[in-house]
Every structure is written in C-alpha cells, then in structure tokens.
PDB file of C-alpha atoms in Angstrom:
ATOM      1  CA  MET A   1      -6.245  -1.886  -6.765  1.00  0.00           C
ATOM      2  CA  ALA A   2      -9.591  -3.102  -5.572  1.00  0.00           C
ATOM      3  CA  GLY A   3     -12.002  -1.832  -2.742  1.00  0.00           C
ATOM      4  CA  HIS A   4     -12.817  -3.638   0.586  1.00  0.00           C
ATOM      5  CA  THR A   5     -14.789  -2.635   3.349  1.00  0.00           C
ATOM      6  CA  ASP A   6     -15.987  -4.409   6.730  1.00  0.00           C
ATOM      7  CA  ASN A   7     -18.537  -2.592   9.059  1.00  0.00           C
ATOM      8  CA  GLU A   8     -20.526  -4.197  11.935  1.00  0.00           C
ATOM      9  CA  ILE A   9     -23.004  -2.899  14.506  1.00  0.00           C
ATOM     10  CA  THR A  10     -24.614  -4.393  17.567  1.00  0.00           C
ATOM     11  CA  ILE A  11     -28.470  -4.503  17.426  1.00  0.00           C
ATOM     12  CA  ALA A  12     -30.287  -4.993  20.872  1.00  0.00           C
ATOM     13  CA  ALA A  13     -32.712  -7.146  19.310  1.00  0.00           C
ATOM     14  CA  PRO A  14     -33.362 -11.066  19.133  1.00  0.00           C
ATOM     15  CA  MET A  15     -31.318 -12.772  16.152  1.00  0.00           C
ATOM     16  CA  GLU A  16     -34.662 -13.946  14.731  1.00  0.00           C
ATOM     17  CA  LEU A  17     -36.035 -10.213  14.451  1.00  0.00           C
ATOM     18  CA  VAL A  18     -32.818  -8.800  13.045  1.00  0.00           C
ATOM     19  CA  TRP A  19     -32.664 -11.623  10.437  1.00  0.00           C
ATOM     20  CA  ASN A  20     -36.587 -11.107   9.309  1.00  0.00           C
ATOM     21  CA  MET A  21     -36.367  -7.517   9.084  1.00  0.00           C
ATOM     22  CA  THR A  22     -33.227  -7.309   7.207  1.00  0.00           C
ATOM     23  CA  ASN A  23     -34.074 -10.071   4.857  1.00  0.00           C
ATOM     24  CA  ASP A  24     -37.395  -8.633   3.956  1.00  0.00           C
ATOM     25  CA  ILE A  25     -36.169  -7.144   0.958  1.00  0.00           C
ATOM     26  CA  GLU A  26     -39.502  -5.592  -0.276  1.00  0.00           C
ATOM     27  CA  LYS A  27     -39.534  -3.633   3.070  1.00  0.00           C
ATOM     28  CA  TRP A  28     -36.164  -2.209   2.346  1.00  0.00           C
ATOM     29  CA  PRO A  29     -37.414   1.078   1.578  1.00  0.00           C
ATOM     30  CA  GLY A  30     -38.689   1.507   4.881  1.00  0.00           C
ATOM     31  CA  LEU A  31     -35.796   0.174   6.546  1.00  0.00           C
ATOM     32  CA  PHE A  32     -32.728   1.922   4.492  1.00  0.00           C
ATOM     33  CA  SER A  33     -32.946   5.624   4.030  1.00  0.00           C
ATOM     34  CA  GLU A  34     -31.362   5.499   0.435  1.00  0.00           C
ATOM     35  CA  TYR A  35     -33.609   3.139  -1.702  1.00  0.00           C
ATOM     36  CA  ALA A  36     -36.712   4.548  -3.064  1.00  0.00           C
ATOM     37  CA  SER A  37     -37.974   1.180  -4.249  1.00  0.00           C
ATOM     38  CA  VAL A  38     -37.316  -2.446  -4.689  1.00  0.00           C
ATOM     39  CA  GLU A  39     -38.741  -4.717  -7.362  1.00  0.00           C
ATOM     40  CA  VAL A  40     -38.233  -8.638  -6.850  1.00  0.00           C
ATOM     41  CA  LEU A  41     -37.577 -10.143 -10.275  1.00  0.00           C
ATOM     42  CA  ASP A  42     -37.140 -13.633  -9.340  1.00  0.00           C
ATOM     43  CA  ARG A  43     -37.269 -15.668  -6.241  1.00  0.00           C
ATOM     44  CA  ASP A  44     -36.014 -19.338  -6.112  1.00  0.00           C
ATOM     45  CA  GLY A  45     -35.890 -20.666  -2.497  1.00  0.00           C
ATOM     46  CA  ASP A  46     -33.381 -18.431  -0.721  1.00  0.00           C
ATOM     47  CA  LYS A  47     -31.932 -16.948  -3.681  1.00  0.00           C
ATOM     48  CA  VAL A  48     -33.605 -13.620  -4.847  1.00  0.00           C
ATOM     49  CA  THR A  49     -33.176 -11.492  -7.906  1.00  0.00           C
ATOM     50  CA  PHE A  50     -34.176  -7.937  -7.370  1.00  0.00           C
ATOM     51  CA  ARG A  51     -33.751  -4.245  -8.776  1.00  0.00           C
ATOM     52  CA  LEU A  52     -32.843  -1.551  -6.235  1.00  0.00           C
ATOM     53  CA  THR A  53     -33.667   1.962  -7.033  1.00  0.00           C
ATOM     54  CA  MET A  54     -32.107   5.005  -5.023  1.00  0.00           C
ATOM     55  CA  HIS A  55     -33.585   8.183  -4.092  1.00  0.00           C
ATOM     56  CA  PRO A  56     -32.061  10.717  -6.488  1.00  0.00           C
ATOM     57  CA  ASP A  57     -28.637  12.101  -5.429  1.00  0.00           C
ATOM     58  CA  ALA A  58     -27.544  15.675  -5.194  1.00  0.00           C
ATOM     59  CA  ASP A  59     -27.242  16.123  -8.815  1.00  0.00           C
ATOM     60  CA  GLY A  60     -30.697  14.635  -9.283  1.00  0.00           C
ATOM     61  CA  LYS A  61     -29.392  11.343 -10.769  1.00  0.00           C
ATOM     62  CA  VAL A  62     -31.285   8.189  -9.961  1.00  0.00           C
ATOM     63  CA  TRP A  63     -29.081   5.125  -9.486  1.00  0.00           C
ATOM     64  CA  SER A  64     -30.534   1.804  -9.932  1.00  0.00           C
ATOM     65  CA  TRP A  65     -29.144  -1.821 -10.344  1.00  0.00           C
ATOM     66  CA  VAL A  66     -30.057  -5.434 -10.450  1.00  0.00           C
ATOM     67  CA  SER A  67     -28.652  -7.525  -7.631  1.00  0.00           C
ATOM     68  CA  GLU A  68     -28.767 -11.553  -6.689  1.00  0.00           C
ATOM     69  CA  ARG A  69     -28.862 -12.393  -3.080  1.00  0.00           C
ATOM     70  CA  VAL A  70     -28.857 -15.874  -1.451  1.00  0.00           C
ATOM     71  CA  ALA A  71     -29.675 -16.022   2.282  1.00  0.00           C
ATOM     72  CA  ASP A  72     -28.564 -19.157   4.456  1.00  0.00           C
ATOM     73  CA  PRO A  73     -30.876 -19.157   7.533  1.00  0.00           C
ATOM     74  CA  VAL A  74     -28.679 -22.013   9.089  1.00  0.00           C
ATOM     75  CA  THR A  75     -25.266 -20.234   9.008  1.00  0.00           C
ATOM     76  CA  ARG A  76     -27.018 -16.840   9.301  1.00  0.00           C
ATOM     77  CA  THR A  77     -25.154 -15.387   6.378  1.00  0.00           C
ATOM     78  CA  VAL A  78     -26.300 -13.801   2.898  1.00  0.00           C
ATOM     79  CA  ARG A  79     -24.095 -13.756  -0.081  1.00  0.00           C
ATOM     80  CA  ALA A  80     -24.953 -11.128  -2.863  1.00  0.00           C
ATOM     81  CA  HIS A  81     -23.459  -9.826  -6.022  1.00  0.00           C
ATOM     82  CA  ARG A  82     -24.526  -7.259  -8.378  1.00  0.00           C
ATOM     83  CA  VAL A  83     -25.688  -8.630 -11.751  1.00  0.00           C
ATOM     84  CA  GLU A  84     -26.005  -5.025 -13.338  1.00  0.00           C
ATOM     85  CA  THR A  85     -22.593  -3.815 -12.175  1.00  0.00           C
ATOM     86  CA  GLY A  86     -23.099  -0.246 -13.521  1.00  0.00           C
ATOM     87  CA  PRO A  87     -19.572   1.718 -12.573  1.00  0.00           C
ATOM     88  CA  PHE A  88     -18.463  -1.515 -10.811  1.00  0.00           C
ATOM     89  CA  GLN A  89     -16.203  -4.214 -12.510  1.00  0.00           C
ATOM     90  CA  TYR A  90     -17.757  -6.297  -9.712  1.00  0.00           C
ATOM     91  CA  MET A  91     -19.359  -5.806  -6.326  1.00  0.00           C
ATOM     92  CA  ASN A  92     -19.661  -8.774  -3.805  1.00  0.00           C
ATOM     93  CA  ILE A  93     -21.348  -8.492  -0.455  1.00  0.00           C
ATOM     94  CA  VAL A  94     -21.378 -10.817   2.595  1.00  0.00           C
ATOM     95  CA  TRP A  95     -23.832 -10.119   5.529  1.00  0.00           C
ATOM     96  CA  GLU A  96     -23.060 -12.130   8.538  1.00  0.00           C
ATOM     97  CA  TYR A  97     -25.034 -12.207  11.764  1.00  0.00           C
ATOM     98  CA  ALA A  98     -24.078 -13.406  15.350  1.00  0.00           C
ATOM     99  CA  GLU A  99     -25.977 -13.466  18.821  1.00  0.00           C
ATOM    100  CA  THR A 100     -23.892 -12.015  21.567  1.00  0.00           C
ATOM    101  CA  ALA A 101     -24.921 -10.884  25.189  1.00  0.00           C
ATOM    102  CA  GLU A 102     -25.886  -7.447  23.907  1.00  0.00           C
ATOM    103  CA  GLY A 103     -27.992  -8.582  20.993  1.00  0.00           C
ATOM    104  CA  THR A 104     -27.212  -9.384  17.487  1.00  0.00           C
ATOM    105  CA  VAL A 105     -24.183  -8.260  15.826  1.00  0.00           C
ATOM    106  CA  MET A 106     -24.656  -7.476  11.997  1.00  0.00           C
ATOM    107  CA  ARG A 107     -21.675  -7.459   9.636  1.00  0.00           C
ATOM    108  CA  TRP A 108     -21.502  -6.290   5.917  1.00  0.00           C
ATOM    109  CA  THR A 109     -18.292  -6.903   4.070  1.00  0.00           C
ATOM    110  CA  GLN A 110     -17.925  -5.810   0.492  1.00  0.00           C
ATOM    111  CA  ASP A 111     -15.242  -6.477  -2.088  1.00  0.00           C
ATOM    112  CA  PHE A 112     -15.315  -4.450  -5.380  1.00  0.00           C
ATOM    113  CA  ALA A 113     -13.584  -2.824  -8.121  1.00  0.00           C
ATOM    114  CA  MET A 114     -14.473   0.183  -9.929  1.00  0.00           C
ATOM    115  CA  LYS A 115     -14.496   0.076 -13.855  1.00  0.00           C
ATOM    116  CA  PRO A 116     -11.464   2.327 -15.444  1.00  0.00           C
ATOM    117  CA  ASP A 117     -13.815   4.780 -16.797  1.00  0.00           C
ATOM    118  CA  ALA A 118     -16.062   5.079 -13.795  1.00  0.00           C
ATOM    119  CA  PRO A 119     -16.684   8.656 -12.253  1.00  0.00           C
ATOM    120  CA  VAL A 120     -14.722   7.713  -9.069  1.00  0.00           C
ATOM    121  CA  ASP A 121     -11.917   5.342  -8.207  1.00  0.00           C
ATOM    122  CA  ASP A 122     -11.729   2.250  -5.548  1.00  0.00           C
ATOM    123  CA  ALA A 123     -10.381   4.509  -3.021  1.00  0.00           C
ATOM    124  CA  TRP A 124     -13.312   7.252  -3.035  1.00  0.00           C
ATOM    125  CA  MET A 125     -15.899   4.514  -3.216  1.00  0.00           C
ATOM    126  CA  THR A 126     -14.295   2.810  -0.391  1.00  0.00           C
ATOM    127  CA  ASP A 127     -14.567   5.946   1.740  1.00  0.00           C
ATOM    128  CA  ASN A 128     -18.228   6.294   0.455  1.00  0.00           C
ATOM    129  CA  ILE A 129     -19.344   2.844   1.108  1.00  0.00           C
ATOM    130  CA  ASN A 130     -17.786   3.030   4.711  1.00  0.00           C
ATOM    131  CA  ARG A 131     -19.373   6.260   5.559  1.00  0.00           C
ATOM    132  CA  ASN A 132     -22.753   5.150   4.160  1.00  0.00           C
ATOM    133  CA  SER A 133     -22.688   1.738   5.791  1.00  0.00           C
ATOM    134  CA  ARG A 134     -22.356   3.330   9.225  1.00  0.00           C
ATOM    135  CA  THR A 135     -25.036   5.664   8.508  1.00  0.00           C
ATOM    136  CA  GLN A 136     -27.481   2.946   7.018  1.00  0.00           C
ATOM    137  CA  MET A 137     -26.448   0.312   9.849  1.00  0.00           C
ATOM    138  CA  ALA A 138     -27.295   3.096  12.749  1.00  0.00           C
ATOM    139  CA  LEU A 139     -30.576   3.898  10.948  1.00  0.00           C
ATOM    140  CA  ILE A 140     -31.558  -0.019  10.735  1.00  0.00           C
ATOM    141  CA  ARG A 141     -30.214  -0.661  14.285  1.00  0.00           C
ATOM    142  CA  ASP A 142     -32.811   2.036  15.631  1.00  0.00           C
ATOM    143  CA  ARG A 143     -35.643   0.791  13.598  1.00  0.00           C
ATOM    144  CA  ILE A 144     -35.172  -2.910  14.770  1.00  0.00           C
ATOM    145  CA  GLU A 145     -34.662  -1.713  18.197  1.00  0.00           C
ATOM    146  CA  GLN A 146     -37.774   0.406  18.138  1.00  0.00           C
ATOM    147  CA  ALA A 147     -39.638  -2.511  16.613  1.00  0.00           C
ATOM    148  CA  ALA A 148     -38.310  -4.855  19.211  1.00  0.00           C
ATOM    149  CA  GLY A 149     -39.241  -2.456  22.102  1.00  0.00           C
ATOM    150  CA  GLU A 150     -43.084  -2.472  20.524  1.00  0.00           C
ATOM    151  CA  ARG A 151     -43.036  -6.301  20.355  1.00  0.00           C
ATOM    152  CA  ARG A 152     -41.972  -6.222  24.328  1.00  0.00           C
ATOM    153  CA  THR A 153     -44.838  -3.729  25.128  1.00  0.00           C
ATOM    154  CA  ALA A 154     -47.357  -5.703  23.207  1.00  0.00           C
ATOM    155  CA  SER A 155     -46.113  -8.771  25.113  1.00  0.00           C
ATOM    156  CA  VAL A 156     -46.501  -7.197  28.226  1.00  0.00           C
ATOM    157  CA  LEU A 157     -49.991  -5.468  27.374  1.00  0.00           C
ATOM    158  CA  ALA A 158     -51.205  -8.942  26.041  1.00  0.00           C
ATOM    159  CA  ASP A 159     -50.336 -10.768  29.537  1.00  0.00           C
TER     160      ASP A 159
END
C-alpha cells in the first residue's frame, strides 16, 4: 500500500505574492510553524536542493532531511522529492497554483510509501500529513493575506 494526500486552500492574495512567498525557501521557518531551519545546499536555475530541520517533536526528536525541488514559474507548479528519505521509501510532492476570483488556490499533492521498518505505516502517515497540511496551509494563508493587506495599506499611503 502507498500513501496519497491531496489538500488545497484559497488565499485571498495575488498569484505573484503567493508564488514568491511560498517559493522563498530560505524564509520557510517564518512561513511554516514546523520548520526550525532551512539550509540551501545547491541551487541550479529553478532547482534547489536543501536541508529542512523541524522543531523537536513531543519526544524531543529533531527530524531533518534533504529534498530537491524544481519550480516552474510558467506553469505555476513545483515538483519535489526527498533525497534523504528517512522512514519513507519515497516521498514525492507536487504544488500547484491557480488564480481564481477569490484569490490564489494552492494545492499540495503527496505520494509516498513508508519503509517496512518505519515506526508508522502508510495509513497513519496519510492521516498525519493530511492533518498537518491543513494546519500549515491555514497558517500560510493567514501570513500571506496579512502581507497582502500590508502591501495594500502601503500602496494607499504612498498615493
């Protein structure tokens, strides 16, 4: 069995702002609540290889891994996978963005499988990723909408 998740959220902000903020990997610790740090290991055009380190979990364990991410600004998609897979056999992620009348829809699709000796199975991880994705997406939405509001205010004040 493999795991699959598909989550999306609408952000009341322009595509360009959503795209730029969510693809500024170095600033992810300020955008996501779960990441303590990001270290960019290599950058080649739209491809970035980086190490993500999470805040300690309830047991004090710090999880860290290397991922590779390729952003396509023309199609507004991002494809990523874990290079250091840890407890996963594989982890592939697709981010998609679409403009709507309400703002920008951001969608995350994840396909993965846990290793046989992993501490959790695919079903547990699917539930965990779905729960966490909803939390992180809401936080990201709120932070981007706040930034959009601040830009609108600054624009009005400048006029």
